[in-house]
XYZ file of C-alpha atoms in Angstrom:
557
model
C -47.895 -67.218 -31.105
C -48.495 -65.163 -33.508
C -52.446 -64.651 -32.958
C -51.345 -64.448 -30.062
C -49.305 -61.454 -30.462
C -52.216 -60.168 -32.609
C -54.521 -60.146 -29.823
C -52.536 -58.722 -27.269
C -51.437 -55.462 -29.398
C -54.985 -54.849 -30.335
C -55.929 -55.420 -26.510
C -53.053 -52.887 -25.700
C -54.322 -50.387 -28.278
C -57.351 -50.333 -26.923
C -56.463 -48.798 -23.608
C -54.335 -46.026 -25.349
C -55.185 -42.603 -24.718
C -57.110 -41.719 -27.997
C -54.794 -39.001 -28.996
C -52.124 -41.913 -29.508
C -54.386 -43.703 -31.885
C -55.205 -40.577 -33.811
C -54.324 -39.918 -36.889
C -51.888 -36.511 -37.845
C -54.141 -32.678 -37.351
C -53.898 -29.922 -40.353
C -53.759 -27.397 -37.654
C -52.712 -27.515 -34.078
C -52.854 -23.831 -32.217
C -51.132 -24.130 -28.501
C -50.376 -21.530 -26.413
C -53.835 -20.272 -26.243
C -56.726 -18.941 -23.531
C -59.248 -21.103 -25.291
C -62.771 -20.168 -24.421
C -64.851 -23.432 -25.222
C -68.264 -22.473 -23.863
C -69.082 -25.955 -23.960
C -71.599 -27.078 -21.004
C -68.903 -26.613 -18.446
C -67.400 -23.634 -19.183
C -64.162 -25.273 -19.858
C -60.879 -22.999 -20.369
C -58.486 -24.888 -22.629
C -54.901 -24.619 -24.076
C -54.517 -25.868 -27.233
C -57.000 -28.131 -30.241
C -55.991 -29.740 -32.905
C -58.210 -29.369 -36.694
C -58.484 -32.162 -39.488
C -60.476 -31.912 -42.412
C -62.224 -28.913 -41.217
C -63.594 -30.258 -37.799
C -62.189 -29.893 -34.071
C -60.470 -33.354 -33.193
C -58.981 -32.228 -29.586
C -59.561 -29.754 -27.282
C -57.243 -29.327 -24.198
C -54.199 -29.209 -22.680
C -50.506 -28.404 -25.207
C -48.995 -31.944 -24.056
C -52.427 -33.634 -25.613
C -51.769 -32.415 -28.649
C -48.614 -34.034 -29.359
C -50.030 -37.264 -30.802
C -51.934 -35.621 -33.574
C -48.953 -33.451 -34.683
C -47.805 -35.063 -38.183
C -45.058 -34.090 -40.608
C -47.520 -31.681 -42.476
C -49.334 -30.398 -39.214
C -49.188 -26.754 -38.709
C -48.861 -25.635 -35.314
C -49.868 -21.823 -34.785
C -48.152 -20.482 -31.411
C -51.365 -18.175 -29.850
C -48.946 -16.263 -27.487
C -51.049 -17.005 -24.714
C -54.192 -15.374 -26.615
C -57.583 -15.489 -25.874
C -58.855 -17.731 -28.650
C -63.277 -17.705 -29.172
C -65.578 -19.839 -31.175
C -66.186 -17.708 -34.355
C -68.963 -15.229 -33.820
C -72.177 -15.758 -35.714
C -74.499 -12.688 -36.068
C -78.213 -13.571 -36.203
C -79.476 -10.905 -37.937
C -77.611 -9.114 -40.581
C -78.164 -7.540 -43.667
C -75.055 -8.738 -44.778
C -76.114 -9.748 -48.723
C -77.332 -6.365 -49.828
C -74.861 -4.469 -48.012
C -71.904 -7.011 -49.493
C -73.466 -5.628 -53.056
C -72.130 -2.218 -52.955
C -69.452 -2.224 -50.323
C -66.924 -1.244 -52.488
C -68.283 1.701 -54.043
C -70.312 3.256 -50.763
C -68.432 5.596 -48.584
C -68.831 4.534 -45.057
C -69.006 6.526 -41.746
C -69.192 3.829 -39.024
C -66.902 4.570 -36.298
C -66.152 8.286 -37.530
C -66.187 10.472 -34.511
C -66.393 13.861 -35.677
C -68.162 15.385 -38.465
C -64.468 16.310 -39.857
C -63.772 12.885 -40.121
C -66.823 11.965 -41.739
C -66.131 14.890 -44.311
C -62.779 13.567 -45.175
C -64.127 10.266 -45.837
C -66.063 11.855 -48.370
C -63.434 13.785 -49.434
C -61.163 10.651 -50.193
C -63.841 8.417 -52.034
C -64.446 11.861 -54.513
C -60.643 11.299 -55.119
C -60.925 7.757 -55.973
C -64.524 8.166 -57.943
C -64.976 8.529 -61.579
C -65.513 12.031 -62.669
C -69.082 12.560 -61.918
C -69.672 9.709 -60.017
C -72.031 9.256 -57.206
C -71.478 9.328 -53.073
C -73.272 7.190 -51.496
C -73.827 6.971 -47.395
C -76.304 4.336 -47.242
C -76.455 4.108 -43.023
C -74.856 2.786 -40.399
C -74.287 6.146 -38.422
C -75.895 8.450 -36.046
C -75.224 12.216 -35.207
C -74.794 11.279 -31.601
C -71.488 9.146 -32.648
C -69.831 13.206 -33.625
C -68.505 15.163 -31.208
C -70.658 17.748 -32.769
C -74.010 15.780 -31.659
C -75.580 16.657 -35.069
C -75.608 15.949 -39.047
C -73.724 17.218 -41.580
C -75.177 20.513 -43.462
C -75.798 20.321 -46.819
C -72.731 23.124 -47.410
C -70.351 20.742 -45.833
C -70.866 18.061 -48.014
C -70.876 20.232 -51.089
C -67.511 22.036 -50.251
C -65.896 18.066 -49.415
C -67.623 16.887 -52.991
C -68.810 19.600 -55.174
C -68.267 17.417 -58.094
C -70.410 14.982 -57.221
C -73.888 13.467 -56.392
C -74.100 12.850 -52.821
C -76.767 10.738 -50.855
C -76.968 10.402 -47.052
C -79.161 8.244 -45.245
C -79.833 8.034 -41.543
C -81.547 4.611 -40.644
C -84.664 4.782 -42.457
C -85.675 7.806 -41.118
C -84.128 10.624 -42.932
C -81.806 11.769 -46.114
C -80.400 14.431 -47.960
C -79.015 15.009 -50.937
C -76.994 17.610 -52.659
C -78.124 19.262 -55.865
C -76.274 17.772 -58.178
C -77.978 13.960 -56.592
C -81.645 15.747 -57.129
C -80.758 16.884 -60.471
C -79.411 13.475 -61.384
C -82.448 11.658 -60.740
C -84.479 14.404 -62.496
C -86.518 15.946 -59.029
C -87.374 19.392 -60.736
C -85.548 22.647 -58.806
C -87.846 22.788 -55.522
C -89.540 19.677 -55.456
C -88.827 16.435 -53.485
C -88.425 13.153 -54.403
C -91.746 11.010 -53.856
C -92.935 10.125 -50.732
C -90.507 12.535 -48.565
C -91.738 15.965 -46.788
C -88.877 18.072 -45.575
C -86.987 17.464 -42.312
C -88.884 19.202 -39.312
C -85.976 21.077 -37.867
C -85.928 22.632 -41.662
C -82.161 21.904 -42.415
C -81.556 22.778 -45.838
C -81.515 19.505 -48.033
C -82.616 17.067 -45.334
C -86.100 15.365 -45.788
C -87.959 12.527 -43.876
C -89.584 9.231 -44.840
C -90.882 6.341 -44.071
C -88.580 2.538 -44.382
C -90.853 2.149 -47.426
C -90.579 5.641 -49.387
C -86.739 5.582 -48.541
C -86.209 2.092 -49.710
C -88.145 3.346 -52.683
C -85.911 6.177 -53.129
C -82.602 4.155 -52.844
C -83.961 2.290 -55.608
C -83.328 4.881 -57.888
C -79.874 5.397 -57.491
C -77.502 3.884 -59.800
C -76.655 0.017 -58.897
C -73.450 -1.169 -58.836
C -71.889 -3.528 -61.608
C -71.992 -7.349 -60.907
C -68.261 -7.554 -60.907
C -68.462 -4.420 -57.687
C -71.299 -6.714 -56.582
C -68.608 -9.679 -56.730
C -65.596 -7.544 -55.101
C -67.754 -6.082 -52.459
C -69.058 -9.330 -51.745
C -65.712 -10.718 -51.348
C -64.333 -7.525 -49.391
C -67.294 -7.491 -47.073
C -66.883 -10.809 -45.622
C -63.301 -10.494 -45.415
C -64.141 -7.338 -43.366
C -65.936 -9.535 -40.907
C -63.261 -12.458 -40.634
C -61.418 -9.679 -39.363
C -63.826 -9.050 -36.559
C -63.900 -12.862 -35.472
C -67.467 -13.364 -37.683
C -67.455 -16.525 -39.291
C -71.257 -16.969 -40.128
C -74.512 -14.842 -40.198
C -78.254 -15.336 -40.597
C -79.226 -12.694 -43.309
C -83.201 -12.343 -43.398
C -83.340 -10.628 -47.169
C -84.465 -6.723 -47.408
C -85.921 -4.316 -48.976
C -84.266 -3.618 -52.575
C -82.103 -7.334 -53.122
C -84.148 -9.069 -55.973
C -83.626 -12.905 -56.114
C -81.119 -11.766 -59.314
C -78.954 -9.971 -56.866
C -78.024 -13.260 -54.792
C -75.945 -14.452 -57.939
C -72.387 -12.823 -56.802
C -72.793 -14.791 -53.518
C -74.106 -17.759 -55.063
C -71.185 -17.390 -57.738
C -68.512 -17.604 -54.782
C -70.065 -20.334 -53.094
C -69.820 -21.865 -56.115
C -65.574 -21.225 -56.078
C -65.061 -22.305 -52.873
C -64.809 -19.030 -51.668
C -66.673 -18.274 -49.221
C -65.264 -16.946 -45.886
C -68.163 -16.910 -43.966
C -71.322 -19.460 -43.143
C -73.981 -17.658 -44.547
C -78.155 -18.793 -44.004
C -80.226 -16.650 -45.721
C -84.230 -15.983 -45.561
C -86.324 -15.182 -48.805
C -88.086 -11.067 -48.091
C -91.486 -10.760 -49.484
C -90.987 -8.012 -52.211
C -94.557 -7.980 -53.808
C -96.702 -6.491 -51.793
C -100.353 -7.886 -52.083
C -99.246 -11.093 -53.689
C -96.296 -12.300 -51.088
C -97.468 -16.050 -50.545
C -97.808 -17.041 -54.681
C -94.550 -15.297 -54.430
C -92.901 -17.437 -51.491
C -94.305 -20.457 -53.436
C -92.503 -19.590 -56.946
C -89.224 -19.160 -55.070
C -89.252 -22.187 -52.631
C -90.330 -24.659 -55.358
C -86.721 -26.216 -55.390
C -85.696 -24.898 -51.597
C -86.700 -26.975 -49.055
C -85.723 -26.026 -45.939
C -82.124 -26.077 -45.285
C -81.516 -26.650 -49.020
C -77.727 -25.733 -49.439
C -74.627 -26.731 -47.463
C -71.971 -25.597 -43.937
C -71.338 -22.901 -45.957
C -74.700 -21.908 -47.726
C -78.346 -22.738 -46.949
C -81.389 -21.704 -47.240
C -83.276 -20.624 -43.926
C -87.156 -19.768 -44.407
C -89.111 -16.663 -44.892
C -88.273 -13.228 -43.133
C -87.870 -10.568 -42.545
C -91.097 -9.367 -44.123
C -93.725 -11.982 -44.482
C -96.442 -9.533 -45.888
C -96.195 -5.676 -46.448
C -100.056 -5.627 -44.518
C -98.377 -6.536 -41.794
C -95.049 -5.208 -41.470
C -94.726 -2.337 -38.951
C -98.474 -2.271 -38.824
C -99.064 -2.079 -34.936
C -102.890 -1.599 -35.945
C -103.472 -4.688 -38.284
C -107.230 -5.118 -39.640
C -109.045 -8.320 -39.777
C -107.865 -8.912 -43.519
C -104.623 -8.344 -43.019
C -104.238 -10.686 -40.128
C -106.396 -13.667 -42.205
C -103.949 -13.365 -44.881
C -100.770 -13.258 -42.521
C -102.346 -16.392 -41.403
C -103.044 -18.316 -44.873
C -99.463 -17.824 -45.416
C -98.218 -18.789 -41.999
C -99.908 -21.851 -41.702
C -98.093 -22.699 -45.663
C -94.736 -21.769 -44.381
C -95.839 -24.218 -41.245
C -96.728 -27.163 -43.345
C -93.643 -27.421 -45.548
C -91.747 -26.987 -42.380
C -89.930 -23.903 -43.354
C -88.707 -21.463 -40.534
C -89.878 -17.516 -40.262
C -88.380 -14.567 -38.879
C -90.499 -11.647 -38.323
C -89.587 -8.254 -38.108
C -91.991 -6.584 -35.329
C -90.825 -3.520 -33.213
C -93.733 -2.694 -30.247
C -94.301 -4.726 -27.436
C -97.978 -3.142 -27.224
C -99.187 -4.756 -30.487
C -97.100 -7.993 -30.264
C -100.394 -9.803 -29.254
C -101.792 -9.281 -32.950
C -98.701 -11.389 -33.941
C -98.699 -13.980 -31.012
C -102.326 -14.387 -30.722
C -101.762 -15.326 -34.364
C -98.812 -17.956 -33.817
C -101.113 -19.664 -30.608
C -103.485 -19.830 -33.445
C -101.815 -22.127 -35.565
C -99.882 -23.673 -33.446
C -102.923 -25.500 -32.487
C -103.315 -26.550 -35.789
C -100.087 -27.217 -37.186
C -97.310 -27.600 -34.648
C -94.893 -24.516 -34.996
C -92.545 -25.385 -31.648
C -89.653 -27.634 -33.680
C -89.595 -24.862 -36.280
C -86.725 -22.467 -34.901
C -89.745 -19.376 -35.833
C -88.313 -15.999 -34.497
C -89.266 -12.414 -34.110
C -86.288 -9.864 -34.824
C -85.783 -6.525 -32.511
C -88.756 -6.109 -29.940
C -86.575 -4.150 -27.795
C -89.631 -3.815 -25.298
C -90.641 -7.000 -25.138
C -92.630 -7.411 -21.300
C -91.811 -10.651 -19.150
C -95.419 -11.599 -20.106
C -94.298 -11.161 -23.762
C -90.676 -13.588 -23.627
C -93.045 -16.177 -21.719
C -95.437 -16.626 -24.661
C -92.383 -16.970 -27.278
C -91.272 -19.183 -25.323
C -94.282 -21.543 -24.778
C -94.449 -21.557 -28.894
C -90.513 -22.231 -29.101
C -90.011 -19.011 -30.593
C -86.562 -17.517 -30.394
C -86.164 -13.175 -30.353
C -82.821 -12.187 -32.522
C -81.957 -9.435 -30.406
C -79.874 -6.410 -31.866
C -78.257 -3.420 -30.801
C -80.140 -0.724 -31.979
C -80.314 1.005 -28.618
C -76.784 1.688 -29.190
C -77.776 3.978 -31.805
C -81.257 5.021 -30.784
C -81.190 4.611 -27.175
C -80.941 8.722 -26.153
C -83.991 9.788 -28.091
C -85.646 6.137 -26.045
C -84.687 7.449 -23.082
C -86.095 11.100 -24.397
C -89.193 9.171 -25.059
C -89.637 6.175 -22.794
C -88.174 7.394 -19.522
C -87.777 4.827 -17.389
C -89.007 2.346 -18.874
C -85.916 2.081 -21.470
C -84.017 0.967 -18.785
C -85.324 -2.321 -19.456
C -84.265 -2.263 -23.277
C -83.853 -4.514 -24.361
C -84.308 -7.250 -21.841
C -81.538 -9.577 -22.098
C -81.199 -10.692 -18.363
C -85.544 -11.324 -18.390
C -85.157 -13.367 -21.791
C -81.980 -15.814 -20.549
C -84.306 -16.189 -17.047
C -87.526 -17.280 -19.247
C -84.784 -19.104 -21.396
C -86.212 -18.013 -24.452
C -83.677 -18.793 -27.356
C -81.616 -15.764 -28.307
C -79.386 -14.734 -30.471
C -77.251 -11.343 -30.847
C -76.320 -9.299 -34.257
C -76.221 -5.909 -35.179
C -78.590 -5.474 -38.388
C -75.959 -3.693 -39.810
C -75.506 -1.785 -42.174
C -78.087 0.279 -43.078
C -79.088 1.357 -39.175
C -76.404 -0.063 -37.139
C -72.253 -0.854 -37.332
C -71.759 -4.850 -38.169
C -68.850 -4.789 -35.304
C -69.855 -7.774 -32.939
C -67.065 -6.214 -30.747
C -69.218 -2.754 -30.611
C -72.863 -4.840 -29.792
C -71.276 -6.965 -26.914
C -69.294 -4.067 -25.078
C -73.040 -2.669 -25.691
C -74.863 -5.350 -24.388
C -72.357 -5.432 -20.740
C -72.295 -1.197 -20.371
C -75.609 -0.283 -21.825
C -74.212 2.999 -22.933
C -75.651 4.512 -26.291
C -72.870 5.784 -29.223
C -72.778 9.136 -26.650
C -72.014 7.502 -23.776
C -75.243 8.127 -22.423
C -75.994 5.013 -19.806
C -79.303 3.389 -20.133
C -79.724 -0.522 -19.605
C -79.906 -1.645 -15.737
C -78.149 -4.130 -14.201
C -81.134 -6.700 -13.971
C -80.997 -6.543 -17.677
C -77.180 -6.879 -18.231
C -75.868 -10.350 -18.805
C -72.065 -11.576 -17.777
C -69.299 -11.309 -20.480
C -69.639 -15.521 -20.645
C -73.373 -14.738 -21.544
C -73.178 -12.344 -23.972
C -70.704 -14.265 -25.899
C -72.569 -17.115 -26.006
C -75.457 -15.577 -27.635
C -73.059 -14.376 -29.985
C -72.269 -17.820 -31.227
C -73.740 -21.011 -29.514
C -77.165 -18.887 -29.285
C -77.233 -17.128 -32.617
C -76.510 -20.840 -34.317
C -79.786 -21.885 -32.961
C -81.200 -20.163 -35.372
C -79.998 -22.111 -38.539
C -80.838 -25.180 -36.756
C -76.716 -25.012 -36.007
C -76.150 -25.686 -32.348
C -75.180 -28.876 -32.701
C -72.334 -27.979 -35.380
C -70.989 -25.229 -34.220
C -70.872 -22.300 -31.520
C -68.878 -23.861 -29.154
C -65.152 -25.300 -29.541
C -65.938 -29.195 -28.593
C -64.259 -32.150 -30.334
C -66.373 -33.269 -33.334
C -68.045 -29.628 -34.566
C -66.834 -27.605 -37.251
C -63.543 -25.651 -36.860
C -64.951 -22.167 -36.642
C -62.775 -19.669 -34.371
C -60.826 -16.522 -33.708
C -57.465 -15.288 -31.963
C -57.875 -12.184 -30.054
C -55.822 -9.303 -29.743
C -57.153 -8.551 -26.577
C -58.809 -10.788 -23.551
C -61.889 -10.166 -24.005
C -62.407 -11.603 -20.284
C -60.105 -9.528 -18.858
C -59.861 -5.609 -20.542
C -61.768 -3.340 -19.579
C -65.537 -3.113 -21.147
C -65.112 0.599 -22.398
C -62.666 -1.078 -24.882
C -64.000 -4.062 -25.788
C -65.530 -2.043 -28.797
C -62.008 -2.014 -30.157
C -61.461 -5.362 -30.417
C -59.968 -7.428 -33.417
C -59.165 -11.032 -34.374
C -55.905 -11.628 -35.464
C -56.507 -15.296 -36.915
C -59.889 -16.687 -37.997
C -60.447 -20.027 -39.037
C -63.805 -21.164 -40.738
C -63.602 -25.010 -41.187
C -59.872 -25.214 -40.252
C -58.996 -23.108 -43.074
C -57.465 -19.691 -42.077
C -59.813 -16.639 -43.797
C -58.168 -13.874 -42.182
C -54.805 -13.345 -40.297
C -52.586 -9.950 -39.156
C -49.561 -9.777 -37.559
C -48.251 -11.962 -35.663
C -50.011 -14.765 -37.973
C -50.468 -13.603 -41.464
C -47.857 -16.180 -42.506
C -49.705 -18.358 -41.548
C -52.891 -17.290 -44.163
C -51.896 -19.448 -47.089
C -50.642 -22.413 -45.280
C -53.412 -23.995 -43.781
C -56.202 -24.451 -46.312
C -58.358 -27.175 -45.101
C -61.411 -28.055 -47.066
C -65.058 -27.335 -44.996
């Protein structure tokens, strides 16, 4: 009777909803607008997190069977709830380094504003101590549609040293900056010319010369580099980013990984970060790539940390070189076909459409020879890319990490382009070729890292004036755009399959809107924040209504 008894209860289990048989959740959140983007498009109302993973997705009454004596439940409100947003291209490591000692003007809206900003970091700095604007802005976010003078910023600092920087296309510096970095009365700093519209202090240069320059200032300490690190990413929890691709830079030396290394070493971590190695040796980039790959293979590292490939510059011969020689292409090539053979993945930073063939014709190449299709290879910004263009990347499997520069730069491409930067860049063409895309910001130096800022972009196509400039053909739907936020941009850390959707089995990675970002208007989607977000089931960042709920759920990735 017994076995009998046995069999029957086991036979009876078996046709148990699943949720009955499961075992207690570390976090349930109910009460939500959940946005899966799984196949379907499913809308949900509530999932349920153990040891870092999603274990249900649906409906509040589900979730009852996982709910244990040491389950918290987190009441959304009736929130829209997202899977964490991943940005695909972000200079997030070097800008981390010195976040807490730059001064920062994204999202100032009047020169005023940017002045007082200034104003309060002279306050705070040491006497003496430098200013530093490293990017992020434009003079068509003001009011004023133009920079700062040099007098402003001396009467809001004129204490200290004071750099500016405008993308990489201009700078200026106070007296007091020249004079500490020993430029003799009159003279410029190597490489620069003065500013064509002859604006007192301003001077122009090229991404090289100014990366050059920047060099020169004084570096943080490695414990700023540890608490801007730390800062920085917490800054991006709060804007629903839980992970990033981060394709290197110019001035971040393999030494100045260590205060990222050291917290993924804690356990600290709030963010997924894959990172690329940047060629910094001009002339000798692939015995370079070799010595620093010897002990990372591809994907070397964990959810948290891992090593992605080679990007954003391969070799200095060919970066920004629309006009590449013979030479220069052979060597691209010798290195190419390396970076094929041990299977590691490249991102490649090329701008014009009308040289892009020098690259491609180059990829067709080798792929002939070595198979490059499986190798998630990508080409950051092309902003013009032509139909004829997104076809070809995607016959090679090559995915475009698409930014939102035009945001920034879009009035002097309509100045320039006309008509034809209607078309920039061309989202709708790419998700018709279904070429694999991702969306990011490469922030910080030319562009705000808000996600919220780049999608409200990518559905208006209005620059930082307000200027409107996309079409329609080229605008995706608010469902698209966030999926190339997440589910696309994972596809480029060979992710997908982890994470960038909210499906039962991938890793807990997800934010709590304060606003539907369905539902409000686009004009403010820019203003968007998260109120919650989770990486791995453990809460990173929360604000009223939840920041109790911060320290109580700290589930282990």
């Amino acid at each position: 009777m017994l076995r009998t008894f046995l069999a029957m209860a086991a036979a009876t289990a078996l046709l148990l909803p699943i949720g009955a048989q499961a075992q207690p959740a570390d976090l349930i959140v109910t009460n939500a607008k959940i946005a899966t983007l799984d196949a379907a498009s499913t809308t949900a109302q509530a999932l349920a997190v153990r040891e870092g993973r999603i274990v249900a997705v649906g409906g509040a009454g589900e979730m009852r069977a996982f709910s244990g004596p040491a389950t918290r439940t987190v009441d959304a409100g009736g929130r829209t709830l997202i899977p964490g947003l991943i940005d695909s291209h972000m200079h997030a490591v070097r800008a981390a380094l010195s976040y807490s000692t730059e001064v920062n003007w994204i999202g100032a809206g009047t020169i005023a504003e940017a002045m007082a900003r200034i104003r309060t970091a002279a306050a705070r700095a040491r006497p003496g101590g430098w200013l530093i604007v490293a990017g992020g802005w434009t003079e068509q976010q003001f009011a004023e549609r133009r920079r700062p003078t040099m007098a402003e910023l001396q009467e809001a600092a004129p204490e200290h040293p004071v750099y500016v920087q405008l993308f990489y296309e201009a700078v200026v510096m106070t007296p007091k900056a020249l004079e500490a970095l020993g430029v003799p009365a009159g003279t410029l700093p190597a490489g620069m010319k003065p500013a064509a519209d002859g604006a007192p202090g301003w001077m122009t240069g090229d991404i090289v010369g100014i990366s050059a320059l920047f060099d020169k200032l004084p570096k943080p300490t490695y414990a700023d580099n540890v608490a801007g690190t730390r800062a920085f990413f917490s800054e991006l929890n709060r804007l629903g980013i839980t992970g990033l691709m981060d394709p290197g830079g110019f001035s971040i030396a393999p030494s100045q990984y260590a205060a990222l290394f050291e917290l993924w070493r804690e356990k600290a971590l709030t963010l997924r970060v894959a990172y690329s190695v940047f060629a910094q040796k001009p002339g000798a980039e692939l015995q370079e790539f070799r010595e620093l790959t010897q002990m990372l293979p591809m994907g070397f590292g964990d959810d948290m940390l891992k090593f992605n490939g080679l990007g954003e510059r391969v070799t200095l011969a060919m970066y920004n070189n629309n006009f590449p020689d013979a030479a220069a292409k052979e060597k691209f090539y010798e290195l190419i076909k390396w970076a094929a053979t041990r299977k590691l993945a490249v991102t490649i930073h090329w701008q014009e459409n009308g040289s892009v063939d020098h690259l491609l014709g180059l990829y067709e190449r080798l792929n002939a020879e070595v198979p490059i299709r499986d190798l998630r290879w990508s080409i950051a910004h092309l902003d013009d890319a032509s139909p004829e263009t997104l076809a070809r990347m995607k016959a090679l499997g090559i995915g475009w990490t698409m930014q939102d520069a035009m945001y920034f730069q879009g009035d002097r491409a309509l100045t320039v382009r006309g008509e034809a930067a209607r078309r920039m860049p061309p989202i709708g063409t790419a998700l018709r070729t279904g070429v694999n895309m991702g969306a990011g910001t490469d922030a910080h130096r030319v562009a705000s890292y808000n996600p919220f800022v780049a999608l409200q972009w990518m559905l208006d196509g209005k620059t930082v004036s307000g200027k409107a400039m996309r079409g329609p053909e080229e605008t995706p739907t608010r469902e698209q755009a966030l999926r190339l936020y997440t589910a696309g941009s994972a596809w480029f850390s060979f992710d997908e399959a982890k994470r960038g959707t909210l499906e039962v089995g991938k890793l807990a990675d997800f934010a709590i809107l304060d606003q539907d970002f369905f539902a409000v208007p686009v004009e403010r989607i820019g203003r968007t924040v998260s109120l919650m977000t989770v990486v791995g089931g453990r809460v990173v960042y929360a604000a009223r209504p939840f920041d109790a709920v911060g320290a109580s759920v700290a589930v282990a990735p």
